[in-house]
mmCIF file of C-alpha atoms and ligand atoms in Angstrom:
data_model
loop_
_atom_site.group_PDB
_atom_site.id
_atom_site.type_symbol
_atom_site.label_atom_id
_atom_site.label_comp_id
_atom_site.label_asym_id
_atom_site.label_seq_id
_atom_site.Cartn_x
_atom_site.Cartn_y
_atom_site.Cartn_z
ATOM 1 C CA MET J 62 -0.030 -0.335 0.009
ATOM 2 C CA SER J 63 1.011 3.316 -0.990
ATOM 3 C CA ASP J 64 1.952 6.308 1.799
ATOM 4 C CA ILE J 65 -0.718 8.190 -0.102
ATOM 5 C CA VAL J 66 -4.567 9.205 0.848
ATOM 6 C CA LEU J 67 -7.033 10.109 -1.556
ATOM 7 C CA PHE J 68 -10.028 12.371 -0.535
ATOM 8 C CA ILE J 69 -12.764 11.577 -3.221
ATOM 9 C CA ALA J 70 -14.380 14.456 -3.663
ATOM 10 C CA SER J 71 -17.820 12.713 -5.151
ATOM 11 C CA ARG J 72 -21.457 11.732 -3.739
ATOM 12 C CA ASN J 73 -22.134 9.024 -6.505
ATOM 13 C CA THR J 74 -21.973 5.993 -5.450
ATOM 14 C CA HIS J 75 -21.420 4.289 -8.337
ATOM 15 C CA LYS J 76 -19.016 6.936 -9.335
ATOM 16 C CA ALA J 77 -16.963 6.522 -6.259
ATOM 17 C CA GLY J 78 -17.566 2.662 -5.949
ATOM 18 C CA GLU J 79 -15.789 2.577 -9.236
ATOM 19 C CA ILE J 80 -12.612 4.544 -8.266
ATOM 20 C CA HIS J 81 -12.513 2.201 -5.069
ATOM 21 C CA ALA J 82 -12.196 -0.517 -7.235
ATOM 22 C CA MET J 83 -9.336 1.111 -9.721
ATOM 23 C CA LEU J 84 -7.431 2.684 -7.314
ATOM 24 C CA GLY J 85 -8.287 0.941 -3.871
ATOM 25 C CA GLY J 86 -5.591 -1.485 -3.934
ATOM 26 C CA GLN J 87 -2.831 0.671 -3.713
ATOM 27 C CA PHE J 88 -4.208 4.121 -2.034
ATOM 28 C CA GLU J 89 -5.772 4.635 0.854
ATOM 29 C CA LEU J 90 -9.021 6.261 0.020
ATOM 30 C CA LEU J 91 -11.839 8.494 1.828
ATOM 31 C CA THR J 92 -14.716 10.148 0.257
ATOM 32 C CA LEU J 93 -17.829 12.005 1.307
ATOM 33 C CA ASP J 94 -19.465 9.886 3.780
ATOM 34 C CA HIS J 95 -16.203 10.795 5.863
ATOM 35 C CA PHE J 96 -17.257 13.996 5.743
ATOM 36 C CA PRO J 97 -20.564 14.868 6.047
ATOM 37 C CA GLU J 98 -20.532 17.877 7.337
ATOM 38 C CA ALA J 99 -18.096 18.807 3.704
ATOM 39 C CA PRO J 100 -19.744 21.619 1.754
ATOM 40 C CA LYS J 101 -21.518 21.068 -1.768
ATOM 41 C CA VAL J 102 -19.927 22.660 -4.971
ATOM 42 C CA VAL J 103 -21.918 24.276 -7.818
ATOM 43 C CA GLU J 104 -21.295 22.227 -10.939
ATOM 44 C CA ASP J 105 -21.458 25.137 -13.361
ATOM 45 C CA ALA J 106 -18.572 25.618 -15.736
ATOM 46 C CA SER J 107 -19.164 24.951 -18.731
ATOM 47 C CA THR J 108 -16.125 22.244 -19.055
ATOM 48 C CA PHE J 109 -15.588 18.657 -17.359
ATOM 49 C CA ALA J 110 -12.317 20.284 -16.558
ATOM 50 C CA GLY J 111 -14.069 23.343 -14.999
ATOM 51 C CA ASN J 112 -16.409 21.613 -13.003
ATOM 52 C CA ALA J 113 -13.778 18.845 -11.556
ATOM 53 C CA THR J 114 -11.833 21.560 -10.717
ATOM 54 C CA LYS J 115 -14.545 23.077 -8.565
ATOM 55 C CA LYS J 116 -14.871 20.086 -6.606
ATOM 56 C CA ALA J 117 -11.261 18.716 -5.742
ATOM 57 C CA VAL J 118 -10.012 23.182 -5.236
ATOM 58 C CA GLY J 119 -13.239 23.636 -3.257
ATOM 59 C CA LEU J 120 -12.485 20.394 -1.265
ATOM 60 C CA ALA J 121 -9.231 20.750 -0.897
ATOM 61 C CA HIS J 122 -9.704 24.263 0.620
ATOM 62 C CA TRP J 123 -12.174 22.648 2.928
ATOM 63 C CA LEU J 124 -9.985 19.955 4.516
ATOM 64 C CA SER J 125 -7.071 22.493 4.577
ATOM 65 C CA ALA J 126 -8.749 24.730 6.951
ATOM 66 C CA SER J 127 -10.892 22.015 8.847
ATOM 67 C CA ARG J 128 -10.437 21.136 12.865
ATOM 68 C CA HIS J 129 -9.682 17.987 12.943
ATOM 69 C CA PRO J 130 -7.259 16.689 10.332
ATOM 70 C CA PRO J 131 -6.706 13.280 9.634
ATOM 71 C CA PRO J 132 -3.670 12.210 11.172
ATOM 72 C CA VAL J 133 -1.630 12.967 8.202
ATOM 73 C CA VAL J 134 1.724 11.604 7.945
ATOM 74 C CA HIS J 135 0.971 10.955 4.829
ATOM 75 C CA ARG J 136 0.576 12.807 1.037
ATOM 76 C CA THR J 137 -2.652 13.797 0.972
ATOM 77 C CA PHE J 138 -4.598 14.871 -2.439
ATOM 78 C CA VAL J 139 -8.337 15.940 -3.895
ATOM 79 C CA LEU J 140 -9.370 13.381 -6.319
ATOM 80 C CA ALA J 141 -12.478 15.020 -8.459
ATOM 81 C CA ASP J 142 -14.158 13.286 -11.642
ATOM 82 C CA ASP J 143 -16.979 15.240 -13.685
ATOM 83 C CA SER J 144 -17.915 13.087 -16.564
ATOM 84 C CA GLY J 145 -20.300 12.966 -18.632
ATOM 85 C CA LEU J 146 -21.880 11.582 -22.125
ATOM 86 C CA GLU J 147 -21.352 13.015 -25.643
ATOM 87 C CA VAL J 148 -23.409 12.287 -28.938
ATOM 88 C CA ASP J 149 -22.660 13.882 -32.377
ATOM 89 C CA ALA J 150 -25.785 12.998 -33.233
ATOM 90 C CA ILE J 151 -26.955 16.328 -31.022
ATOM 91 C CA GLN J 152 -24.019 18.413 -31.000
ATOM 92 C CA GLY J 153 -22.377 16.511 -27.586
ATOM 93 C CA ALA J 154 -24.989 17.312 -25.756
ATOM 94 C CA PRO J 155 -26.053 16.420 -22.960
ATOM 95 C CA GLY J 156 -21.993 16.472 -21.966
ATOM 96 C CA VAL J 157 -21.783 18.447 -19.013
ATOM 97 C CA HIS J 158 -25.537 18.555 -18.436
ATOM 98 C CA SER J 159 -25.152 14.649 -18.161
ATOM 99 C CA ALA J 160 -27.029 14.279 -14.832
ATOM 100 C CA ARG J 161 -29.579 16.805 -15.426
ATOM 101 C CA PHE J 162 -29.939 16.481 -18.918
ATOM 102 C CA ALA J 163 -34.234 16.008 -18.323
ATOM 103 C CA ALA J 164 -34.404 18.470 -15.840
ATOM 104 C CA LEU J 165 -32.598 21.317 -17.984
ATOM 105 C CA ASP J 166 -35.002 20.150 -20.868
ATOM 106 C CA SER J 167 -38.069 21.020 -19.087
ATOM 107 C CA GLY J 168 -36.822 23.967 -16.916
ATOM 108 C CA ARG J 169 -36.551 21.884 -13.417
ATOM 109 C CA PRO J 170 -33.904 22.618 -10.780
ATOM 110 C CA GLY J 171 -31.382 19.566 -9.593
ATOM 111 C CA ASN J 172 -30.378 16.399 -11.308
ATOM 112 C CA SER J 173 -32.952 14.070 -12.999
ATOM 113 C CA PRO J 174 -33.426 9.553 -12.832
ATOM 114 C CA ASP J 175 -31.182 7.981 -15.053
ATOM 115 C CA ALA J 176 -34.188 6.942 -16.638
ATOM 116 C CA GLU J 177 -35.411 9.841 -17.325
ATOM 117 C CA ASN J 178 -32.183 11.149 -18.833
ATOM 118 C CA ASN J 179 -32.009 8.118 -21.140
ATOM 119 C CA ALA J 180 -35.786 8.713 -22.161
ATOM 120 C CA GLU J 181 -34.903 11.898 -23.432
ATOM 121 C CA LEU J 182 -31.716 10.722 -24.758
ATOM 122 C CA LEU J 183 -33.611 8.602 -26.671
ATOM 123 C CA ARG J 184 -36.729 10.695 -27.349
ATOM 124 C CA LEU J 185 -34.311 13.384 -28.913
ATOM 125 C CA LEU J 186 -31.802 10.274 -30.890
ATOM 126 C CA LYS J 187 -35.592 8.166 -32.352
ATOM 127 C CA ASP J 188 -34.826 9.155 -36.210
ATOM 128 C CA VAL J 189 -31.053 8.760 -36.354
ATOM 129 C CA PRO J 190 -29.979 5.823 -38.456
ATOM 130 C CA THR J 191 -27.553 3.292 -36.430
ATOM 131 C CA LYS J 192 -24.679 4.622 -38.029
ATOM 132 C CA LYS J 193 -24.918 8.834 -36.526
ATOM 133 C CA ARG J 194 -25.573 7.244 -33.037
ATOM 134 C CA THR J 195 -21.456 8.153 -32.652
ATOM 135 C CA ALA J 196 -20.803 9.060 -29.119
ATOM 136 C CA ARG J 197 -17.961 8.825 -26.422
ATOM 137 C CA PHE J 198 -17.923 9.022 -22.316
ATOM 138 C CA HIS J 199 -15.588 11.614 -20.972
ATOM 139 C CA CYS J 200 -13.903 11.941 -17.840
ATOM 140 C CA VAL J 201 -12.128 14.235 -16.643
ATOM 141 C CA THR J 202 -9.942 14.364 -12.912
ATOM 142 C CA ALA J 203 -8.595 16.665 -10.945
ATOM 143 C CA LEU J 204 -5.817 15.835 -8.142
ATOM 144 C CA VAL J 205 -4.890 18.954 -5.919
ATOM 145 C CA PRO J 206 -2.794 17.990 -2.606
ATOM 146 C CA VAL J 207 -4.418 19.328 0.626
ATOM 147 C CA SER J 208 -1.627 21.185 3.197
ATOM 148 C CA PHE J 209 -2.278 20.902 6.140
ATOM 149 C CA GLY J 210 -1.113 23.138 8.592
ATOM 150 C CA LYS J 211 0.970 20.895 10.685
ATOM 151 C CA VAL J 212 2.394 18.480 7.936
ATOM 152 C CA GLU J 213 5.546 19.656 8.230
ATOM 153 C CA ALA J 214 5.467 19.516 12.512
ATOM 154 C CA ALA J 215 4.827 15.958 12.192
ATOM 155 C CA SER J 216 8.206 13.648 11.650
ATOM 156 C CA PRO J 217 9.065 11.487 10.486
ATOM 157 C CA VAL J 218 7.439 12.637 7.693
ATOM 158 C CA CYS J 219 8.176 14.012 3.630
ATOM 159 C CA TYR J 220 6.119 16.835 2.227
ATOM 160 C CA ASP J 221 6.994 18.868 -0.745
ATOM 161 C CA ASP J 222 5.789 22.624 -1.705
ATOM 162 C CA GLU J 223 2.087 23.042 -2.980
ATOM 163 C CA PHE J 224 1.984 22.175 -6.499
ATOM 164 C CA GLU J 225 -0.603 23.486 -9.244
ATOM 165 C CA PRO J 226 -4.615 20.985 -9.661
ATOM 166 C CA GLN J 227 -3.265 18.197 -12.284
ATOM 167 C CA ILE J 228 -6.112 17.193 -14.950
ATOM 168 C CA PHE J 229 -6.073 14.087 -16.435
ATOM 169 C CA ASP J 230 -9.259 12.706 -18.676
ATOM 170 C CA GLY J 231 -9.988 9.864 -20.551
ATOM 171 C CA VAL J 232 -12.338 8.925 -23.402
ATOM 172 C CA CYS J 233 -14.162 6.134 -24.008
ATOM 173 C CA GLU J 234 -15.780 5.680 -27.654
ATOM 174 C CA GLY J 235 -19.305 4.122 -28.558
ATOM 175 C CA ARG J 236 -22.441 4.023 -29.721
ATOM 176 C CA ILE J 237 -26.112 4.742 -28.341
ATOM 177 C CA LEU J 238 -28.443 2.057 -28.861
ATOM 178 C CA PHE J 239 -32.845 2.286 -29.533
ATOM 179 C CA ALA J 240 -33.805 0.968 -26.356
ATOM 180 C CA PRO J 241 -31.760 -0.138 -22.217
ATOM 181 C CA ARG J 242 -30.219 -3.253 -22.075
ATOM 182 C CA GLY J 243 -28.728 -4.509 -18.659
ATOM 183 C CA SER J 244 -28.955 -3.920 -15.654
ATOM 184 C CA GLN J 245 -25.716 -2.527 -14.075
ATOM 185 C CA GLY J 246 -23.747 0.148 -14.055
ATOM 186 C CA PHE J 247 -25.409 4.026 -13.583
ATOM 187 C CA GLY J 248 -26.424 6.922 -15.755
ATOM 188 C CA TYR J 249 -26.277 6.031 -19.754
ATOM 189 C CA ASP J 250 -24.804 2.779 -19.305
ATOM 190 C CA PRO J 251 -28.129 0.727 -20.662
ATOM 191 C CA LEU J 252 -27.391 2.767 -23.836
ATOM 192 C CA PHE J 253 -23.658 3.300 -23.987
ATOM 193 C CA VAL J 254 -22.535 0.235 -25.767
ATOM 194 C CA PRO J 255 -18.593 0.644 -26.246
ATOM 195 C CA ALA J 256 -16.890 0.227 -29.665
ATOM 196 C CA GLY J 257 -15.108 -3.500 -30.311
ATOM 197 C CA PHE J 258 -18.057 -4.647 -28.217
ATOM 198 C CA GLU J 259 -21.463 -5.424 -28.733
ATOM 199 C CA GLN J 260 -23.205 -5.264 -25.286
ATOM 200 C CA THR J 261 -24.154 -2.365 -23.057
ATOM 201 C CA PHE J 262 -22.054 -0.671 -20.481
ATOM 202 C CA ALA J 263 -24.710 -2.453 -18.398
ATOM 203 C CA GLU J 264 -24.688 -5.664 -19.882
ATOM 204 C CA LEU J 265 -21.008 -5.612 -19.633
ATOM 205 C CA GLY J 266 -20.611 -5.172 -15.807
ATOM 206 C CA GLU J 267 -18.062 -3.820 -13.589
ATOM 207 C CA GLU J 268 -14.882 -6.189 -14.756
ATOM 208 C CA VAL J 269 -15.108 -4.577 -17.990
ATOM 209 C CA LYS J 270 -16.117 -1.560 -17.776
ATOM 210 C CA ASN J 271 -13.430 -1.043 -14.970
ATOM 211 C CA ARG J 272 -11.101 -1.754 -17.423
ATOM 212 C CA ILE J 273 -12.207 0.244 -21.023
ATOM 213 C CA SER J 274 -14.113 3.179 -19.158
ATOM 214 C CA HIS J 275 -14.011 6.071 -19.461
ATOM 215 C CA ARG J 276 -13.064 7.083 -15.990
ATOM 216 C CA ALA J 277 -10.093 4.131 -16.040
ATOM 217 C CA ARG J 278 -8.334 5.649 -18.812
ATOM 218 C CA ALA J 279 -8.288 8.615 -16.683
ATOM 219 C CA LEU J 280 -7.322 7.196 -13.507
ATOM 220 C CA GLU J 281 -4.831 5.104 -14.380
ATOM 221 C CA LYS J 282 -3.001 8.132 -16.137
ATOM 222 C CA VAL J 283 -3.445 9.531 -12.453
ATOM 223 C CA LYS J 284 -1.953 6.141 -11.085
ATOM 224 C CA LYS J 285 1.378 6.466 -13.134
ATOM 225 C CA PHE J 286 0.927 10.488 -11.832
ATOM 226 C CA LEU J 287 0.568 9.180 -8.069
ATOM 227 C CA GLU J 288 3.734 6.363 -8.552
ATOM 228 C CA GLY J 289 5.908 9.064 -9.821
ATOM 229 C CA HIS J 290 5.559 11.053 -6.836
ATOM 230 C CA GLU J 291 5.436 8.672 -4.329
ATOM 231 C CA CYS J 292 8.528 9.225 -2.876
ATOM 232 C CA GLN J 293 10.077 11.637 -5.728
ATOM 233 C CA GLY J 294 11.928 15.254 -4.689
ATOM 234 C CA ARG J 295 9.957 14.952 -1.096
ATOM 235 C CA ARG J 296 12.363 15.927 1.774
ATOM 236 C CA ALA J 297 12.709 14.977 5.408
ATOM 237 C CA ALA J 298 11.109 17.298 7.103
ATOM 238 C CA PRO J 299 13.327 18.609 10.241
ATOM 239 C CA ALA J 300 12.935 16.418 13.538
HETATM 240 P P1 IMP Y 468 -21.210 14.401 -12.765
HETATM 241 O O1 IMP Y 468 -21.846 13.711 -11.128
HETATM 242 O O2 IMP Y 468 -21.511 15.726 -12.567
HETATM 243 O O3 IMP Y 468 -19.962 14.359 -13.169
HETATM 244 O O4 IMP Y 468 -22.442 13.767 -13.521
HETATM 245 C C1 IMP Y 468 -22.055 12.931 -14.514
HETATM 246 C C2 IMP Y 468 -23.025 12.514 -15.205
HETATM 247 O O5 IMP Y 468 -22.458 11.826 -16.349
HETATM 248 C C3 IMP Y 468 -23.667 11.025 -14.382
HETATM 249 O O6 IMP Y 468 -25.150 11.399 -13.323
HETATM 250 C C4 IMP Y 468 -24.880 9.987 -15.656
HETATM 251 O O7 IMP Y 468 -25.552 10.608 -16.223
HETATM 252 C C5 IMP Y 468 -23.304 10.550 -16.963
HETATM 253 N N1 IMP Y 468 -22.158 9.409 -16.473
HETATM 254 C C6 IMP Y 468 -20.662 9.910 -16.055
HETATM 255 N N2 IMP Y 468 -19.914 8.571 -16.164
HETATM 256 C C7 IMP Y 468 -20.807 8.071 -16.745
HETATM 257 C C8 IMP Y 468 -20.362 5.946 -16.708
HETATM 258 O O8 IMP Y 468 -19.454 5.764 -16.109
HETATM 259 N N3 IMP Y 468 -22.136 5.743 -16.902
HETATM 260 C C9 IMP Y 468 -23.219 5.852 -17.171
HETATM 261 N N4 IMP Y 468 -23.307 7.513 -16.989
HETATM 262 C C10 IMP Y 468 -22.347 8.310 -16.663
#
């Protein structure tokens, strides 16, 4: 197990579960379930990167200022994921509005249930032929270091200077069916067939999805980055 702790900035249990399956064996993971009082971040940026950065920086600031930091003898980061589906026939929609696609169309605030978002997508694509139903899932993750005030005083410990948020992205190409299939996963999974497969993500299940998905591809880059930083460039804190 690495000496790195990751706070996952997501209240989406499916997403957090996938992140757990992909990174949990190597890093210690904490989720917002451990910090129910953490402030909610409004996802109003126009890009995935903007929203992921907003979520990661927001939680990192809140944790840094928190009165009860966990015993930090580790490197600690916040990891935020913003993701969605981009469908070519409708100019990349729902995109950053993926979680609230149906609600947006009917002028309601907040997110809409997955079934309603899927129905809305099928309605918009009802006359679009198979060949033109190309789409991709897109995931952008932002990784931000948390600097608890006492890091340097805890000895022995490794530390280094703060650095900028790091952005990693991943894409999974595929196509949209005419009707949902499968019961696993979440969101648009029952409508999305990844390139090279005949089954939807909801039929393929988590083992396959966690190997080829947009999130898997972004997290693979996160993993490489963290492995490269595990003890590199760090100095022992003065005793
Ligand atoms: P976020 O939580 O604001 O990033 O919203 C992401 C939304 O995009 C989800 O609510 C889903 O509708 C959709 N989405 C993102 N990733 C996936 C996925 O892996 N499968 C299915 N839908 C996804």
